[in-house]
PDB file of C-alpha atoms in Angstrom:
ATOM      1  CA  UNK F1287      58.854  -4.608 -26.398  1.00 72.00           C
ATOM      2  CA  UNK F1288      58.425  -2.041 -23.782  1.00 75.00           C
ATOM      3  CA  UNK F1289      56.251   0.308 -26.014  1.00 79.00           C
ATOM      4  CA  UNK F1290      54.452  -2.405 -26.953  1.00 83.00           C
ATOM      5  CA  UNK F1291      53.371  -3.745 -23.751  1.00 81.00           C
ATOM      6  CA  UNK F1292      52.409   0.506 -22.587  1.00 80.00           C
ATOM      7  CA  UNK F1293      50.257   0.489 -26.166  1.00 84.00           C
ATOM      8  CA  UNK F1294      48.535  -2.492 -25.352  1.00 85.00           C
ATOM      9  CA  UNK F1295      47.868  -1.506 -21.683  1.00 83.00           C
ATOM     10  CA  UNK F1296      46.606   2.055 -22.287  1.00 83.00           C
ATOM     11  CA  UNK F1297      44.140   0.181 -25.033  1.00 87.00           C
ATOM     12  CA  UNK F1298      43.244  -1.971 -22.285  1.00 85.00           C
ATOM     13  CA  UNK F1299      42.775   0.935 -19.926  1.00 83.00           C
ATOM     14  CA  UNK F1300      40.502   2.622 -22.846  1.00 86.00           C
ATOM     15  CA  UNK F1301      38.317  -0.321 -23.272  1.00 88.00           C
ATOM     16  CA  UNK F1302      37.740  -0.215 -19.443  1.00 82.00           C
ATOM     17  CA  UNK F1303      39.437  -3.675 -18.497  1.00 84.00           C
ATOM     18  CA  UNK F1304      41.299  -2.645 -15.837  1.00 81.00           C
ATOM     19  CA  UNK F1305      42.278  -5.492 -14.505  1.00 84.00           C
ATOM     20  CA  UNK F1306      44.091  -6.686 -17.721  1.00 86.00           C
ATOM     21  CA  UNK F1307      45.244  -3.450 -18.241  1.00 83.00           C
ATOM     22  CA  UNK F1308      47.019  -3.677 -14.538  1.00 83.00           C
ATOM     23  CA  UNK F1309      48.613  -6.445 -15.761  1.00 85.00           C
ATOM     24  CA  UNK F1310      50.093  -5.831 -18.756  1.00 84.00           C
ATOM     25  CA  UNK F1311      51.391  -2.658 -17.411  1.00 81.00           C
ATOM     26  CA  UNK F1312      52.981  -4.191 -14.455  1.00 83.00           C
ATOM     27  CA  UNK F1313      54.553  -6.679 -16.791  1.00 81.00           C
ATOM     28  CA  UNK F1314      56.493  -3.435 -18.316  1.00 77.00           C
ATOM     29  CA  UNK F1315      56.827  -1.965 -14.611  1.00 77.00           C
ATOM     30  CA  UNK F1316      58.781  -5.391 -13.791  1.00 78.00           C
ATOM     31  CA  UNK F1317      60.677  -5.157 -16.998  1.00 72.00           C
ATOM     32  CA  UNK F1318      62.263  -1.658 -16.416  1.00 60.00           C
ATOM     33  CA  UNK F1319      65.918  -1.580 -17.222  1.00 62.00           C
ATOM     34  CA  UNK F1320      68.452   1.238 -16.957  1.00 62.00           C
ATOM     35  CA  UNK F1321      67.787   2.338 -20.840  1.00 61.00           C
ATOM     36  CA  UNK F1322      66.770   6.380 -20.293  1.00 61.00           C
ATOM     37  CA  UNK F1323      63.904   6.088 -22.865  1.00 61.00           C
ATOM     38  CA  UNK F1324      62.373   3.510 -20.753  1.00 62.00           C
ATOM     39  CA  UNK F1325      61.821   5.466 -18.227  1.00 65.00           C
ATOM     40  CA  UNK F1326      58.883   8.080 -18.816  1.00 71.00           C
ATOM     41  CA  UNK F1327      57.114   4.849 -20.148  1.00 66.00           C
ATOM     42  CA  UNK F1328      57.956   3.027 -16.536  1.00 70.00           C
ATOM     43  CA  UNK F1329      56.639   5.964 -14.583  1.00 76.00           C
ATOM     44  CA  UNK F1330      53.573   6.463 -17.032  1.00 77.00           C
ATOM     45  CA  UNK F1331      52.695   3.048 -16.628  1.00 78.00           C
ATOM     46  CA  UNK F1332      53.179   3.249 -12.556  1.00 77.00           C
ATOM     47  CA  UNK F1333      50.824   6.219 -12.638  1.00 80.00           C
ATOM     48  CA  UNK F1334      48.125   4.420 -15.042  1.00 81.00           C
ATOM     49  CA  UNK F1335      48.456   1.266 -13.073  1.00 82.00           C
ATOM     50  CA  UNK F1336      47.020   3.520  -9.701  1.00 82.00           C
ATOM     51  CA  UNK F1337      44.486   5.088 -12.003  1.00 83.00           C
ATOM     52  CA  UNK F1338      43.085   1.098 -13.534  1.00 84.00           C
ATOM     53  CA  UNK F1339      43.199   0.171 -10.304  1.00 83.00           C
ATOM     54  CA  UNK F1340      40.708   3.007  -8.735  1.00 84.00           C
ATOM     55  CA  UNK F1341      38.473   2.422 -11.508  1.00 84.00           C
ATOM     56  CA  UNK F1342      38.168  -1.120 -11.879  1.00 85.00           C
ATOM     57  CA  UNK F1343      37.586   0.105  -7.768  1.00 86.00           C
ATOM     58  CA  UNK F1344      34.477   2.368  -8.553  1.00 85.00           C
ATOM     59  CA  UNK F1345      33.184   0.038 -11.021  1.00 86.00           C
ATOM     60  CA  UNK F1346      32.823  -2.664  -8.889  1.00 86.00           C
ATOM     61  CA  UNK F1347      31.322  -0.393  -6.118  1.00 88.00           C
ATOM     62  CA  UNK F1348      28.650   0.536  -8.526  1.00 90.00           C
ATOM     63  CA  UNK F1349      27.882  -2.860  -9.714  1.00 90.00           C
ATOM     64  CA  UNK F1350      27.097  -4.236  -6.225  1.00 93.00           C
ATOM     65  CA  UNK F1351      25.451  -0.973  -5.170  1.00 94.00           C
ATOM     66  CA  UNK F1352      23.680  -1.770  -8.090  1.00 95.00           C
ATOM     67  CA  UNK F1353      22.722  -5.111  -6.926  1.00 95.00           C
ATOM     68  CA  UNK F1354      21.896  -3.835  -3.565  1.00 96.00           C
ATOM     69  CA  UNK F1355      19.594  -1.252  -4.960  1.00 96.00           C
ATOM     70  CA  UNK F1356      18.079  -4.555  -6.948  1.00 97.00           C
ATOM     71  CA  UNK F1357      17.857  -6.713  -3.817  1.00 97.00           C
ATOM     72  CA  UNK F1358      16.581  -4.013  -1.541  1.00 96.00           C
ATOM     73  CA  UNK F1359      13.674  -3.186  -4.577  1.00 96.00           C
ATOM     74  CA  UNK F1360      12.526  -6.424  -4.205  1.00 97.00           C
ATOM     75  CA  UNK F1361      12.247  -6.480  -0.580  1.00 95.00           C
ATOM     76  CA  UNK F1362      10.298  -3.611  -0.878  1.00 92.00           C
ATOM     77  CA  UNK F1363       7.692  -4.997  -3.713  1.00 93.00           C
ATOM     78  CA  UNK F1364       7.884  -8.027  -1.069  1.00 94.00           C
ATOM     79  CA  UNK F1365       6.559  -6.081   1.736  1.00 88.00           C
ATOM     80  CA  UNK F1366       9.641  -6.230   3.189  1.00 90.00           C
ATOM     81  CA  UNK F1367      10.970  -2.765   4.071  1.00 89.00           C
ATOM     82  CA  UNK F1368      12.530  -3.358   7.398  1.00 88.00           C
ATOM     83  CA  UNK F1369      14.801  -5.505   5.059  1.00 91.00           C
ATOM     84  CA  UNK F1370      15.068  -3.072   2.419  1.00 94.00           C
ATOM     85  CA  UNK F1371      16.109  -0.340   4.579  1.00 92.00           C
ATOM     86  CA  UNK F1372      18.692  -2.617   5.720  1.00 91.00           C
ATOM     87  CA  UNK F1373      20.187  -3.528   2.341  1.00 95.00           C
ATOM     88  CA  UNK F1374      19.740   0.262   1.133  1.00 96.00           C
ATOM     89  CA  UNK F1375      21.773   1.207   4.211  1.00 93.00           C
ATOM     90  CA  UNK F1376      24.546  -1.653   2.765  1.00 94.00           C
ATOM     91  CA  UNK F1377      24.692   0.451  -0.490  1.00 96.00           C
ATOM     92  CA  UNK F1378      25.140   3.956   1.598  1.00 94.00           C
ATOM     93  CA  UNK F1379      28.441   2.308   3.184  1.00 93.00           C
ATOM     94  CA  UNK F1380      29.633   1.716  -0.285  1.00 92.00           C
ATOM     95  CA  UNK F1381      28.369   5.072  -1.895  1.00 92.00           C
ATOM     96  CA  UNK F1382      27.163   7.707   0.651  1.00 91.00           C
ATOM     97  CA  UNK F1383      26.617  10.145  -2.176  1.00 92.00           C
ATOM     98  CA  UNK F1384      24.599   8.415  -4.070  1.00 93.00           C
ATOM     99  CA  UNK F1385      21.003   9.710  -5.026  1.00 95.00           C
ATOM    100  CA  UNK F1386      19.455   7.260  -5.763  1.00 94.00           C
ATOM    101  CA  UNK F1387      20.854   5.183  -1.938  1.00 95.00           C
ATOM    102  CA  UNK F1388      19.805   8.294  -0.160  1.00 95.00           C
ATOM    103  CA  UNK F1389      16.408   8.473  -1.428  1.00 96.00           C
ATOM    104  CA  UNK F1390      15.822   4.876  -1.323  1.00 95.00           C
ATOM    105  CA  UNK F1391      16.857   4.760   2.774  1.00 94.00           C
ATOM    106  CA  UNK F1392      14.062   7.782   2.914  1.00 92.00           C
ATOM    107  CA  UNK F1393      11.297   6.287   1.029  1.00 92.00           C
ATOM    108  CA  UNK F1394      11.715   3.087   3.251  1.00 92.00           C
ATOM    109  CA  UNK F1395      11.891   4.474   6.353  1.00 89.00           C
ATOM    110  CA  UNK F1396       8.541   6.082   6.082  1.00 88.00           C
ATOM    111  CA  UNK F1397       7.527   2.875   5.641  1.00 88.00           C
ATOM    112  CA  UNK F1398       8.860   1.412   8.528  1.00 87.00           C
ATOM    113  CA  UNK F1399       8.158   4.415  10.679  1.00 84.00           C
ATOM    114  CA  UNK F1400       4.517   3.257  11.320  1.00 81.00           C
ATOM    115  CA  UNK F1401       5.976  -0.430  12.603  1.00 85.00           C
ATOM    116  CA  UNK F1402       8.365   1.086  14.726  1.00 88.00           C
ATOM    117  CA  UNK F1403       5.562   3.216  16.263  1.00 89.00           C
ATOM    118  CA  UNK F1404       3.517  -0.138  16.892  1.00 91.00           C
ATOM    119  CA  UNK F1405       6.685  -1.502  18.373  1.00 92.00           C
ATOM    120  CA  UNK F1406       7.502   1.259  20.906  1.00 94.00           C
ATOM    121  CA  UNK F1407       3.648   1.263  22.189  1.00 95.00           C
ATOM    122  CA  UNK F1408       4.441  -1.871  22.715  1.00 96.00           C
ATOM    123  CA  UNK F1409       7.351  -2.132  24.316  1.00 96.00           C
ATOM    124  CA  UNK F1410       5.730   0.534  26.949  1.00 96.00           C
ATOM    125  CA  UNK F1411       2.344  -1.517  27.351  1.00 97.00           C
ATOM    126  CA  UNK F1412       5.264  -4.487  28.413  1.00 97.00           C
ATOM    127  CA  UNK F1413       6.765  -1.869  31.078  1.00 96.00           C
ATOM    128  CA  UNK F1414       3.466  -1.347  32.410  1.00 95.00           C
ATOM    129  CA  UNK F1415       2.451  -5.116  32.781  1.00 95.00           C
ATOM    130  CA  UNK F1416       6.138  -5.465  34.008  1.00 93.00           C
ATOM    131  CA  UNK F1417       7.384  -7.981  31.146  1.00 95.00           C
ATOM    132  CA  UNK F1418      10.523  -6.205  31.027  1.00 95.00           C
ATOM    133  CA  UNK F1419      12.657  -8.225  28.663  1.00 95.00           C
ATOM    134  CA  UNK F1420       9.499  -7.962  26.011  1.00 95.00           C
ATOM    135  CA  UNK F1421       9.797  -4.333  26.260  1.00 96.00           C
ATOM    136  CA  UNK F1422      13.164  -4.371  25.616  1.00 95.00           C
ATOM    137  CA  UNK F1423      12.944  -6.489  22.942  1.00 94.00           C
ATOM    138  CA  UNK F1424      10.930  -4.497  21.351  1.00 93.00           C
ATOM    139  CA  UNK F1425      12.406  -0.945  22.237  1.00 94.00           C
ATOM    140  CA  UNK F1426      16.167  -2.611  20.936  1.00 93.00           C
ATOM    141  CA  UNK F1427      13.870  -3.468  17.439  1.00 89.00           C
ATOM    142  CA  UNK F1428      13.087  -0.126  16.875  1.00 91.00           C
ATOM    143  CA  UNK F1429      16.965   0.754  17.355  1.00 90.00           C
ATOM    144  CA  UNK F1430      17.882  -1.737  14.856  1.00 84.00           C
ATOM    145  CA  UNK F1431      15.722   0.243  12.675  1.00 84.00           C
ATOM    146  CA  UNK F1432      16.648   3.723  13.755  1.00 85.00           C
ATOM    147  CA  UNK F1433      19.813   3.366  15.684  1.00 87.00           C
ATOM    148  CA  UNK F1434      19.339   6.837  17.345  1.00 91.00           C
ATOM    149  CA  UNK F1435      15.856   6.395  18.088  1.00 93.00           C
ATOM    150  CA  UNK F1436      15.460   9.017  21.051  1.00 95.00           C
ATOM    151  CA  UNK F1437      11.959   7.573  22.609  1.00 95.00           C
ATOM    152  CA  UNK F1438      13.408   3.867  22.031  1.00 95.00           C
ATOM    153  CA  UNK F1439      16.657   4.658  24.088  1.00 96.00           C
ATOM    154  CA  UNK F1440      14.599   6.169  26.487  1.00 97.00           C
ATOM    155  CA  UNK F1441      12.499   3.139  26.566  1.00 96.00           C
ATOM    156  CA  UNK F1442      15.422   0.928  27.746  1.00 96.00           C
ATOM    157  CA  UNK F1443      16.448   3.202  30.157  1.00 96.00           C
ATOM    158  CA  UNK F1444      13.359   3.115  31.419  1.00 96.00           C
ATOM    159  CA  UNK F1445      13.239  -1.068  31.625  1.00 96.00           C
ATOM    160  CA  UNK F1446      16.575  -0.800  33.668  1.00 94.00           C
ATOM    161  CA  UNK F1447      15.449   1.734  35.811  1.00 94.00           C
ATOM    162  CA  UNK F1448      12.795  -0.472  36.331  1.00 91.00           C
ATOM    163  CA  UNK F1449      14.560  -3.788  36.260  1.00 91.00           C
ATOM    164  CA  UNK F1450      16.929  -2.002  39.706  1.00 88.00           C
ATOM    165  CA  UNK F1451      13.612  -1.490  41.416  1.00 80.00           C
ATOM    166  CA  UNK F1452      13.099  -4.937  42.925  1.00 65.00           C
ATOM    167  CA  UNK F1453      16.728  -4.948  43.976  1.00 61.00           C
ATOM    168  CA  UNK F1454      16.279  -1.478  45.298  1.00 53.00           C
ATOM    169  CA  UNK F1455      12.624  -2.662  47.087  1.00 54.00           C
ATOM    170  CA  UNK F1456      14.310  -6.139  48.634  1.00 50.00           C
ATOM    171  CA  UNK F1457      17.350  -3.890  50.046  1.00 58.00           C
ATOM    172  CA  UNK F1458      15.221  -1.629  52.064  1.00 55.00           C
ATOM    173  CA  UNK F1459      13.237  -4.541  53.628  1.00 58.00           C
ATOM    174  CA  UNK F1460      16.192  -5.968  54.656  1.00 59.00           C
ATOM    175  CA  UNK F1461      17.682  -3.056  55.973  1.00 64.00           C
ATOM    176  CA  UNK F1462      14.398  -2.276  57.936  1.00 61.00           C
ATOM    177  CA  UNK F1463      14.163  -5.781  59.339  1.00 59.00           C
TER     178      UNK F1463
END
């Protein structure tokens, strides 16, 4: 019974249904008894169970990276690329080394570079007119978009520096009255 149940989970494992394969060889794995031949076949099995359960692992990583390519694709043929960098950057968690992820994130962030351009002259024309919380809306877009975006996190440094000035201003009146 025991070889029987190891054939029919390496088959399993061969035809790449890991998931049945898991279980038929932890069926044998719960079946081990003190009989010496069983037990190269119990410690094979242990061994192939790790490996089905890695690949059934990767295989499902590329199916929804897959599907995140898809969906981020779309976006893109939507005009969307603001979303599509977002999903793209989904599939890098997933698979960092993938190709195809990595030059996906690049082509839509040129896209997106000219809107996040738009979006930081904006945010300083808001300084300027002194809306600060536009300016920072606008300057934290741009960071959702390029998290390390040196000119936007300069931007809200600058709307704080500038949001302290009033208090600063009102304390020195008082203090000279």
């Amino acid at each position: 019974r025991m070889r029987r149940l190891y054939s029919e989970g390496l088959d399993l494992f061969a035809q790449r249904k890991f998931d049945e394969s898991v279980a038929v060889l932890r069926e044998l794995v719960s079946q081990e008894v003190g009989h010496p031949d069983a037990t190269p076949l119990v410690e094979d099995a242990r061994r192939k169970i790790d490996e089905a359960i890695g690949e059934a692992e990767r295989e499902r990583n590329q199916a929804f990276v897959a599907d995140l390519l898809a969906a981020g694709d779309r976006h893109l043929s939507e005009g969307r690329a603001i979303d599509a960098l977002m999903v793209f950057r989904q599939a890098r968690e997933v698979q960092p080394e993938n190709a195809n992820v990595q030059w996906r994130i690049a082509s839509a962030q040129k896209l997106v570079a000219g809107k996040t351009g738009e979006w930081m002259n904006q945010g300083d024309a808001a300084i300027v007119a002194g809306k600060l919380d536009d300016a920072a809306v606008f300057f934290q877009a741009v960071l959702g978009v390029f998290p390390e975006h040196p000119a936007a996190l300069e931007g809200l440094r600058r709307v704080e520096v500038e949001r302290e000035r009033p208090q600063v201003v009102a304390q020195d009146e008082r203090i000279a009255a």
